[in-house]
Amino acid sequence: MNNQGLLQRLFKLQEHGTTARTEVIAGVTTFLTMVYIVFVNPQILGVAGMNTQAVFVTTCLIAALGSILMGLVANLPVALAPAMGLNAFFAFVVVGAMGVSWQIGMGAIFWGAFGLLLMTLFRIRYWIIANIPLSLRVGISSGIGLLIAMIGLKNAGIVVANKDTLVAVGNLTSHSVILGALGFFIIAILASRNVHIAVLISIVITTFIGWLLGDVTYSGFFSLPGHVGEVLGQANLKDSLNPGMAGIIFSFMLVNLFDSSGTLIGVTDKAGLTDDKGIFPRMKQALYVDSLSSLAGAYAGTSSVTAYIESSSGVSVGGRTGLMAVVTGLLFLLVMFLSPLAGMVPAYAAAGALIYVGVLMTSSLSRVHWDDLTEAVPAFVTAAMMPFSFSITEGIALGFISYCVMKLGTGRWREISPCVVVVALLFILKIAFTG
């Protein structure tokens, strides 16, 4: 059997109205739009004290593994990689603000992924997706976006701490502020002109300018993949499985559930693969790959793994099958040999990407029915409390509780799904016993 015949048998190219050439182009396009993660993720997790070179390699490996598995097992044009947002939550909140060691934090990510796997196995995942109200889903997504944006602003020095006003504007003439803002506007302008690799271009330009200014030290271009033993298998599964970590584990699990599920539905819908209920072919296999990839990611020493919305860029140029995802995954394996470049990316170069992700995630607030306060208040509370409390967990908790309070207080208790009640009660118990 020739290569064309093998690809046809594996990916059913003709049935999906595509060709191997089109799928390869789509895979390359997707890779170029999301390769920024291999430079940003080590920079963010490095803040938590993790070895950036090792994280670079594991990020490449896990992105390759997840994408290739999605292509081969589910035959879907969806690439996976460590999640932006949850990596910042892990580094700046769980490790930075809460003082949890990164090993225990990785353990929490592992247990969150394990919970997601069990929810998929027992079909609870489908039940939750179908029963969480839109206002809370949007509130969670937007709140994470605001938190990520705040972290980006802080990393660039645009926002600094102030003992009188809590926060203030930083030194607007500093290199980090100017280049952080420049990086953000490069992304925003290029993205508005449909340049798919806007984030990558921004990181390259701001890092290069930083090198010219002496902020960045050139340490080479190519190297063999470094030793990953400093992060591989270092997740502390025992100490992370305790009542005090329950809220963090639940946050990783719930956010990953909505993030990945929503992206899978969005990308497959763009590819014309979903029905009117949002169900797409081999959905079960896709959800299993998603959950198992996050488990592997935590073991390997990287943040929760999720489906990437950037996959839609590949779909837009004709990607329709898992061959696109396989090509993307193979390219992530090749980029492992560029690890010296990851160590060169300064915090302000990644800051623009974080702020831009915040813009994208908060745009969903337009979907909230603001004229209905029983929906608007929970959405606002969820979104606002994440950046103001610097915690995704607290935002989700107060959002679910406020939803129940508003519906009960207005006599519309019949609109509360059992799922929301269960989650709200669990958070009330957590607050009562652990604060």
Short mmCIF file of C-alpha atoms in Angstrom, two decimals:
data_model
loop_
_atom_site.label_atom_id
_atom_site.label_comp_id
_atom_site.label_asym_id
_atom_site.label_seq_id
_atom_site.Cartn_x
_atom_site.Cartn_y
_atom_site.Cartn_z
CA MET A 1 0.00 0.00 0.00
CA ASN A 2 1.45 3.42 -1.00
CA ASN A 3 1.57 6.42 1.30
CA GLN A 4 -1.54 7.99 -0.23
CA GLY A 5 -3.48 4.78 0.35
CA LEU A 6 -2.31 4.58 3.96
CA LEU A 7 -3.29 8.19 4.65
CA GLN A 8 -6.66 7.61 3.00
CA ARG A 9 -7.30 4.56 5.17
CA LEU A 10 -6.21 6.25 8.40
CA PHE A 11 -7.86 9.64 7.94
CA LYS A 12 -10.61 9.05 5.33
CA LEU A 13 -9.49 12.06 3.31
CA GLN A 14 -11.92 11.61 0.40
CA GLU A 15 -14.90 11.23 2.72
CA HIS A 16 -14.02 14.59 4.26
CA GLY A 17 -13.48 16.27 0.89
CA THR A 18 -9.80 17.01 1.44
CA THR A 19 -6.35 15.94 0.26
CA ALA A 20 -3.06 15.10 1.95
CA ARG A 21 -1.51 18.31 0.60
CA THR A 22 -4.31 20.44 2.04
CA GLU A 23 -4.02 18.72 5.43
CA VAL A 24 -0.25 19.25 5.54
CA ILE A 25 -0.67 22.96 4.76
CA ALA A 26 -3.36 23.19 7.45
CA GLY A 27 -1.08 21.44 9.96
CA VAL A 28 1.79 23.83 9.26
CA THR A 29 -0.57 26.81 9.55
CA THR A 30 -1.88 25.61 12.91
CA PHE A 31 1.65 25.01 14.18
CA LEU A 32 2.78 28.52 13.26
CA THR A 33 -0.20 30.08 15.06
CA MET A 34 0.38 28.19 18.32
CA VAL A 35 4.14 27.61 18.46
CA TYR A 36 4.40 30.67 20.72
CA ILE A 37 3.34 28.41 23.61
CA VAL A 38 6.74 26.65 23.63
CA PHE A 39 8.39 30.02 24.37
CA VAL A 40 5.76 31.50 26.69
CA ASN A 41 5.06 28.40 28.82
CA PRO A 42 8.66 27.96 30.06
CA GLN A 43 8.87 31.67 30.83
CA ILE A 44 5.68 31.50 32.94
CA LEU A 45 6.42 28.20 34.70
CA GLY A 46 9.96 29.42 35.34
CA VAL A 47 8.43 31.96 37.72
CA ALA A 48 7.31 28.99 39.84
CA GLY A 49 10.92 27.85 40.11
CA MET A 50 10.83 25.22 37.37
CA ASN A 51 13.78 24.65 35.02
CA THR A 52 12.87 26.54 31.84
CA GLN A 53 14.95 24.39 29.50
CA ALA A 54 13.33 21.22 30.82
CA VAL A 55 9.85 22.79 30.61
CA PHE A 56 10.55 23.81 27.00
CA VAL A 57 11.28 20.19 26.06
CA THR A 58 8.28 18.76 27.94
CA THR A 59 6.01 21.42 26.44
CA CYS A 60 7.09 20.34 22.96
CA LEU A 61 6.71 16.65 23.82
CA ILE A 62 3.24 16.98 25.35
CA ALA A 63 1.98 19.23 22.54
CA ALA A 64 3.27 16.64 20.07
CA LEU A 65 1.79 13.69 21.97
CA GLY A 66 -1.63 15.28 22.47
CA SER A 67 -1.92 16.52 18.89
CA ILE A 68 -0.77 13.25 17.31
CA LEU A 69 -3.11 11.21 19.52
CA MET A 70 -6.03 13.50 18.67
CA GLY A 71 -5.29 12.98 14.99
CA LEU A 72 -4.83 9.22 15.11
CA VAL A 73 -7.47 8.27 17.70
CA ALA A 74 -10.24 10.81 17.03
CA ASN A 75 -9.34 11.87 13.46
CA LEU A 76 -10.16 15.49 14.25
CA PRO A 77 -8.37 18.66 13.03
CA VAL A 78 -7.61 19.78 16.59
CA ALA A 79 -4.16 20.37 18.09
CA LEU A 80 -3.43 20.24 21.82
CA ALA A 81 -0.83 21.95 24.03
CA PRO A 82 -0.41 23.23 27.62
CA ALA A 83 -3.13 25.77 28.34
CA MET A 84 -2.51 29.50 28.47
CA GLY A 85 -4.33 30.84 31.50
CA LEU A 86 -4.03 27.78 33.67
CA ASN A 87 -0.23 27.99 33.42
CA ALA A 88 -0.41 31.57 34.73
CA PHE A 89 -2.86 30.53 37.46
CA PHE A 90 -0.47 27.76 38.49
CA ALA A 91 2.67 29.91 38.54
CA PHE A 92 1.42 33.23 39.88
CA VAL A 93 -1.49 32.19 42.11
CA VAL A 94 -1.05 28.61 43.31
CA VAL A 95 2.74 28.77 43.67
CA GLY A 96 3.37 32.51 43.89
CA ALA A 97 0.49 33.87 45.98
CA MET A 98 -0.55 30.75 47.92
CA GLY A 99 2.96 29.47 48.57
CA VAL A 100 2.34 25.93 47.32
CA SER A 101 5.43 24.18 45.97
CA TRP A 102 5.40 23.61 42.23
CA GLN A 103 5.65 19.86 42.80
CA ILE A 104 2.44 19.85 44.86
CA GLY A 105 0.85 22.21 42.34
CA MET A 106 1.65 19.74 39.56
CA GLY A 107 0.05 17.06 41.71
CA ALA A 108 -3.12 19.17 41.84
CA ILE A 109 -3.09 19.43 38.04
CA PHE A 110 -2.71 15.64 37.85
CA TRP A 111 -5.67 14.99 40.14
CA GLY A 112 -7.75 17.56 38.28
CA ALA A 113 -7.00 15.73 35.03
CA PHE A 114 -7.75 12.40 36.69
CA GLY A 115 -11.11 13.76 37.83
CA LEU A 116 -11.76 14.92 34.28
CA LEU A 117 -10.96 11.42 33.01
CA LEU A 118 -13.41 9.86 35.48
CA MET A 119 -16.07 12.41 34.50
CA THR A 120 -15.55 11.45 30.87
CA LEU A 121 -15.67 7.73 31.67
CA PHE A 122 -18.97 8.03 33.55
CA ARG A 123 -20.41 10.62 31.13
CA ILE A 124 -20.62 13.23 33.92
CA ARG A 125 -18.66 15.58 31.70
CA TYR A 126 -21.49 15.70 29.17
CA TRP A 127 -24.01 16.33 31.98
CA ILE A 128 -22.04 19.26 33.40
CA ILE A 129 -21.48 20.86 30.00
CA ALA A 130 -25.21 20.65 29.30
CA ASN A 131 -26.33 21.99 32.71
CA ILE A 132 -23.97 24.84 33.62
CA PRO A 133 -25.80 28.07 32.67
CA LEU A 134 -24.34 30.35 30.02
CA SER A 135 -23.82 33.20 32.48
CA LEU A 136 -21.48 31.11 34.63
CA ARG A 137 -19.61 29.64 31.66
CA VAL A 138 -19.03 33.13 30.27
CA GLY A 139 -18.14 34.47 33.72
CA ILE A 140 -15.51 31.78 34.21
CA SER A 141 -13.95 32.36 30.79
CA SER A 142 -13.97 36.15 31.12
CA GLY A 143 -12.69 36.10 34.69
CA ILE A 144 -9.72 34.01 33.67
CA GLY A 145 -9.12 36.47 30.84
CA LEU A 146 -9.08 39.42 33.24
CA LEU A 147 -6.74 37.57 35.60
CA ILE A 148 -4.38 36.70 32.74
CA ALA A 149 -4.45 40.32 31.55
CA MET A 150 -3.59 41.54 35.06
CA ILE A 151 -0.64 39.14 35.18
CA GLY A 152 0.50 40.40 31.77
CA LEU A 153 0.23 44.03 32.88
CA LYS A 154 2.20 43.21 36.03
CA ASN A 155 4.93 41.33 34.13
CA ALA A 156 5.40 44.28 31.80
CA GLY A 157 5.56 46.70 34.73
CA ILE A 158 2.53 48.60 33.44
CA VAL A 159 0.71 47.93 36.71
CA VAL A 160 2.61 47.91 40.03
CA ALA A 161 1.66 47.49 43.68
CA ASN A 162 0.83 50.60 45.71
CA LYS A 163 0.25 50.54 49.48
CA ASP A 164 -2.27 53.39 49.32
CA THR A 165 -4.30 52.55 46.20
CA LEU A 166 -3.48 48.80 45.95
CA VAL A 167 -2.31 49.22 42.34
CA ALA A 168 -0.86 52.06 40.28
CA VAL A 169 0.66 52.70 36.86
CA GLY A 170 4.36 51.83 36.63
CA ASN A 171 7.20 53.79 35.06
CA LEU A 172 5.90 54.40 31.55
CA THR A 173 9.38 55.22 30.25
CA SER A 174 10.97 51.88 31.23
CA HIS A 175 12.02 49.31 28.64
CA SER A 176 9.66 46.67 29.98
CA VAL A 177 6.58 48.91 29.87
CA ILE A 178 7.29 50.25 26.38
CA LEU A 179 8.15 46.86 24.90
CA GLY A 180 5.31 45.09 26.71
CA ALA A 181 2.82 47.61 25.31
CA LEU A 182 4.48 47.44 21.88
CA GLY A 183 4.19 43.65 21.88
CA PHE A 184 0.50 43.80 22.71
CA PHE A 185 -0.30 46.32 19.97
CA ILE A 186 1.72 44.37 17.41
CA ILE A 187 -0.43 41.32 18.16
CA ALA A 188 -3.70 43.27 18.16
CA ILE A 189 -2.96 45.09 14.90
CA LEU A 190 -1.71 42.01 13.06
CA ALA A 191 -4.57 39.85 14.36
CA SER A 192 -7.10 42.44 13.19
CA ARG A 193 -5.52 42.08 9.74
CA ASN A 194 -5.93 38.27 9.93
CA VAL A 195 -2.23 37.53 10.35
CA HIS A 196 -2.38 34.10 12.02
CA ILE A 197 1.16 34.20 13.46
CA ALA A 198 0.68 37.57 15.16
CA VAL A 199 1.71 36.34 18.62
CA LEU A 200 4.89 34.69 17.33
CA ILE A 201 5.86 37.82 15.37
CA SER A 202 5.34 39.99 18.46
CA ILE A 203 7.50 37.76 20.66
CA VAL A 204 10.31 37.70 18.07
CA ILE A 205 10.28 41.49 17.57
CA THR A 206 10.15 42.44 21.26
CA THR A 207 12.81 39.87 22.18
CA PHE A 208 15.07 41.16 19.39
CA ILE A 209 14.64 44.76 20.55
CA GLY A 210 15.35 43.61 24.10
CA TRP A 211 18.58 42.03 22.84
CA LEU A 212 19.58 45.30 21.14
CA LEU A 213 18.94 47.14 24.42
CA GLY A 214 21.00 44.65 26.42
CA ASP A 215 18.06 43.11 28.28
CA VAL A 216 18.46 39.74 26.55
CA THR A 217 21.54 37.55 26.30
CA TYR A 218 21.93 35.44 23.17
CA SER A 219 22.72 31.85 24.19
CA GLY A 220 22.62 30.03 20.88
CA PHE A 221 20.05 28.78 18.42
CA PHE A 222 20.17 24.99 18.17
CA SER A 223 20.86 22.39 20.85
CA LEU A 224 20.01 18.80 21.59
CA PRO A 225 16.94 18.44 23.85
CA GLY A 226 18.08 18.92 27.43
CA HIS A 227 17.65 16.56 30.35
CA VAL A 228 14.06 16.75 31.60
CA GLY A 229 14.61 14.88 34.87
CA GLU A 230 14.24 18.09 36.89
CA VAL A 231 10.53 18.26 36.03
CA LEU A 232 9.58 14.84 34.65
CA GLY A 233 7.77 12.72 37.23
CA GLN A 234 8.23 15.36 39.96
CA ALA A 235 4.50 15.91 40.64
CA ASN A 236 3.82 15.30 44.34
CA LEU A 237 0.66 13.20 44.11
CA LYS A 238 0.48 12.31 47.81
CA ASP A 239 0.73 15.75 49.40
CA SER A 240 -1.49 17.37 46.77
CA LEU A 241 -4.37 15.03 47.60
CA ASN A 242 -5.65 16.71 50.75
CA PRO A 243 -8.72 18.81 51.71
CA GLY A 244 -6.76 22.05 51.59
CA MET A 245 -6.02 21.52 47.90
CA ALA A 246 -9.58 20.52 46.98
CA GLY A 247 -10.54 23.96 45.69
CA ILE A 248 -7.42 24.19 43.51
CA ILE A 249 -7.94 20.69 42.09
CA PHE A 250 -11.58 21.48 41.37
CA SER A 251 -10.61 24.74 39.66
CA PHE A 252 -8.10 23.02 37.36
CA MET A 253 -10.70 20.36 36.54
CA LEU A 254 -13.64 22.70 35.93
CA VAL A 255 -11.73 25.29 33.92
CA ASN A 256 -10.10 22.62 31.76
CA LEU A 257 -13.50 21.02 31.23
CA PHE A 258 -15.10 24.17 29.83
CA ASP A 259 -12.00 25.41 28.01
CA SER A 260 -11.23 22.21 26.13
CA SER A 261 -14.83 21.15 25.52
CA GLY A 262 -15.74 24.59 24.21
CA THR A 263 -12.74 24.65 21.88
CA LEU A 264 -13.45 21.16 20.56
CA ILE A 265 -17.03 22.15 19.74
CA GLY A 266 -15.96 25.49 18.23
CA VAL A 267 -13.25 24.07 15.96
CA THR A 268 -15.27 21.07 14.77
CA ASP A 269 -18.23 23.35 14.09
CA LYS A 270 -16.01 25.59 11.95
CA ALA A 271 -14.91 22.45 10.09
CA GLY A 272 -18.56 21.54 9.46
CA LEU A 273 -18.35 18.38 11.56
CA THR A 274 -20.95 19.13 14.27
CA ASP A 275 -24.70 18.66 14.28
CA ASP A 276 -27.25 21.21 15.50
CA LYS A 277 -26.68 20.11 19.12
CA GLY A 278 -22.93 20.63 18.97
CA ILE A 279 -22.18 16.90 18.84
CA PHE A 280 -19.29 15.92 16.58
CA PRO A 281 -17.97 12.55 15.33
CA ARG A 282 -15.78 10.55 17.72
CA MET A 283 -16.53 12.99 20.53
CA LYS A 284 -15.93 10.28 23.15
CA GLN A 285 -12.46 9.51 21.79
CA ALA A 286 -11.60 13.21 21.64
CA LEU A 287 -12.56 13.76 25.28
CA TYR A 288 -10.49 10.76 26.36
CA VAL A 289 -7.45 12.05 24.47
CA ASP A 290 -7.95 15.47 26.06
CA SER A 291 -8.10 14.03 29.60
CA LEU A 292 -5.18 11.62 29.13
CA SER A 293 -3.02 14.39 27.64
CA SER A 294 -3.52 16.50 30.77
CA LEU A 295 -2.53 13.53 32.93
CA ALA A 296 0.60 13.06 30.85
CA GLY A 297 1.30 16.80 30.99
CA ALA A 298 1.22 16.91 34.79
CA TYR A 299 3.51 13.88 34.99
CA ALA A 300 5.89 15.46 32.48
CA GLY A 301 5.97 18.73 34.41
CA THR A 302 3.79 21.13 32.47
CA SER A 303 0.41 22.77 33.00
CA SER A 304 -3.02 21.41 32.05
CA VAL A 305 -3.30 20.43 28.39
CA THR A 306 -6.19 21.67 26.31
CA ALA A 307 -7.47 21.84 22.75
CA TYR A 308 -6.24 25.05 21.08
CA ILE A 309 -8.61 27.45 19.37
CA GLU A 310 -5.69 28.25 17.03
CA SER A 311 -6.62 24.97 15.33
CA SER A 312 -9.33 26.97 13.60
CA SER A 313 -6.60 28.69 11.56
CA GLY A 314 -5.75 25.32 10.03
CA VAL A 315 -9.42 24.57 9.48
CA SER A 316 -9.78 27.92 7.70
CA VAL A 317 -7.29 26.79 5.04
CA GLY A 318 -8.99 23.44 4.52
CA GLY A 319 -8.02 21.15 7.40
CA ARG A 320 -10.76 18.58 8.01
CA THR A 321 -9.10 15.46 9.44
CA GLY A 322 -6.68 14.24 12.05
CA LEU A 323 -3.83 14.38 9.55
CA MET A 324 -3.71 18.12 10.20
CA ALA A 325 -3.23 17.50 13.94
CA VAL A 326 -0.57 14.84 13.29
CA VAL A 327 1.44 17.25 11.12
CA THR A 328 1.22 19.90 13.84
CA GLY A 329 2.39 17.39 16.44
CA LEU A 330 5.38 16.29 14.35
CA LEU A 331 6.46 19.92 13.96
CA PHE A 332 6.41 20.33 17.75
CA LEU A 333 8.90 17.45 17.94
CA LEU A 334 11.22 19.25 15.53
CA VAL A 335 11.11 22.54 17.44
CA MET A 336 12.59 20.82 20.52
CA PHE A 337 16.02 21.54 19.06
CA LEU A 338 15.48 25.31 19.50
CA SER A 339 15.50 25.26 23.30
CA PRO A 340 18.15 28.04 23.70
CA LEU A 341 15.67 30.49 22.17
CA ALA A 342 13.12 29.79 24.91
CA GLY A 343 15.50 31.02 27.59
CA MET A 344 15.95 34.31 25.75
CA VAL A 345 12.29 35.41 25.88
CA PRO A 346 11.97 38.16 28.55
CA ALA A 347 8.88 38.57 30.72
CA TYR A 348 7.71 41.66 28.86
CA ALA A 349 7.80 39.82 25.52
CA ALA A 350 5.34 37.26 26.87
CA ALA A 351 3.28 39.96 28.61
CA GLY A 352 1.79 41.22 25.35
CA ALA A 353 0.55 37.71 24.57
CA LEU A 354 -1.03 37.41 28.02
CA ILE A 355 -2.86 40.72 27.68
CA TYR A 356 -4.08 39.75 24.21
CA VAL A 357 -5.39 36.41 25.48
CA GLY A 358 -7.26 38.42 28.11
CA VAL A 359 -8.92 40.47 25.37
CA LEU A 360 -10.04 37.34 23.54
CA MET A 361 -11.42 35.67 26.65
CA THR A 362 -13.36 38.68 27.95
CA SER A 363 -15.08 39.21 24.60
CA SER A 364 -17.56 36.47 25.53
CA LEU A 365 -19.17 38.83 28.08
CA SER A 366 -21.30 40.15 25.22
CA ARG A 367 -23.23 36.86 25.34
CA VAL A 368 -24.60 37.56 28.84
CA HIS A 369 -28.22 38.70 29.08
CA TRP A 370 -27.43 41.91 30.97
CA ASP A 371 -31.09 42.92 31.21
CA ASP A 372 -31.72 39.85 33.40
CA LEU A 373 -30.00 40.50 36.73
CA THR A 374 -30.34 36.88 37.82
CA GLU A 375 -27.94 36.07 34.98
CA ALA A 376 -25.91 39.31 34.91
CA VAL A 377 -24.98 39.36 38.61
CA PRO A 378 -23.48 35.83 38.70
CA ALA A 379 -21.56 36.51 35.47
CA PHE A 380 -20.18 39.76 36.90
CA VAL A 381 -19.33 38.26 40.29
CA THR A 382 -17.54 35.31 38.68
CA ALA A 383 -15.56 37.49 36.27
CA ALA A 384 -14.74 40.30 38.70
CA MET A 385 -13.72 38.19 41.67
CA MET A 386 -11.02 36.29 39.80
CA PRO A 387 -8.69 39.27 39.21
CA PHE A 388 -9.73 41.08 42.41
CA SER A 389 -9.12 38.02 44.61
CA PHE A 390 -6.27 36.79 42.36
CA SER A 391 -7.92 33.38 42.42
CA ILE A 392 -9.87 31.37 39.84
CA THR A 393 -11.19 29.15 42.64
CA GLU A 394 -12.80 32.00 44.58
CA GLY A 395 -14.32 33.47 41.43
CA ILE A 396 -15.96 30.16 40.49
CA ALA A 397 -17.15 29.57 44.06
CA LEU A 398 -18.76 32.98 44.50
CA GLY A 399 -20.23 32.82 41.00
CA PHE A 400 -22.06 29.54 41.62
CA ILE A 401 -23.25 30.68 45.04
CA SER A 402 -24.47 34.05 43.73
CA TYR A 403 -26.35 32.30 40.93
CA CYS A 404 -28.31 30.25 43.46
CA VAL A 405 -28.89 33.31 45.68
CA MET A 406 -30.26 35.39 42.79
CA LYS A 407 -32.55 32.66 41.47
CA LEU A 408 -33.86 31.81 44.94
CA GLY A 409 -34.28 35.47 45.93
CA THR A 410 -36.36 36.24 42.84
CA GLY A 411 -38.53 33.14 43.13
CA ARG A 412 -37.03 31.53 40.02
CA TRP A 413 -35.57 28.54 41.84
CA ARG A 414 -36.92 26.13 39.21
CA GLU A 415 -34.28 27.48 36.82
CA ILE A 416 -31.45 26.18 39.01
CA SER A 417 -30.13 22.89 37.67
CA PRO A 418 -29.17 20.13 40.14
CA CYS A 419 -25.62 20.41 38.82
CA VAL A 420 -25.33 24.06 39.92
CA VAL A 421 -26.83 23.24 43.33
CA VAL A 422 -24.32 20.42 43.91
CA VAL A 423 -21.34 22.59 42.95
CA ALA A 424 -22.57 25.55 45.04
CA LEU A 425 -23.07 23.32 48.10
CA LEU A 426 -19.59 21.85 47.70
CA PHE A 427 -18.10 25.35 47.63
CA ILE A 428 -20.15 26.41 50.67
CA LEU A 429 -18.79 23.40 52.58
CA LYS A 430 -15.27 24.26 51.45
CA ILE A 431 -15.63 27.85 52.68
CA ALA A 432 -17.18 26.70 55.97
CA PHE A 433 -14.43 24.21 56.79
CA THR A 434 -11.31 25.57 55.10
CA GLY A 435 -12.06 29.27 54.55
#
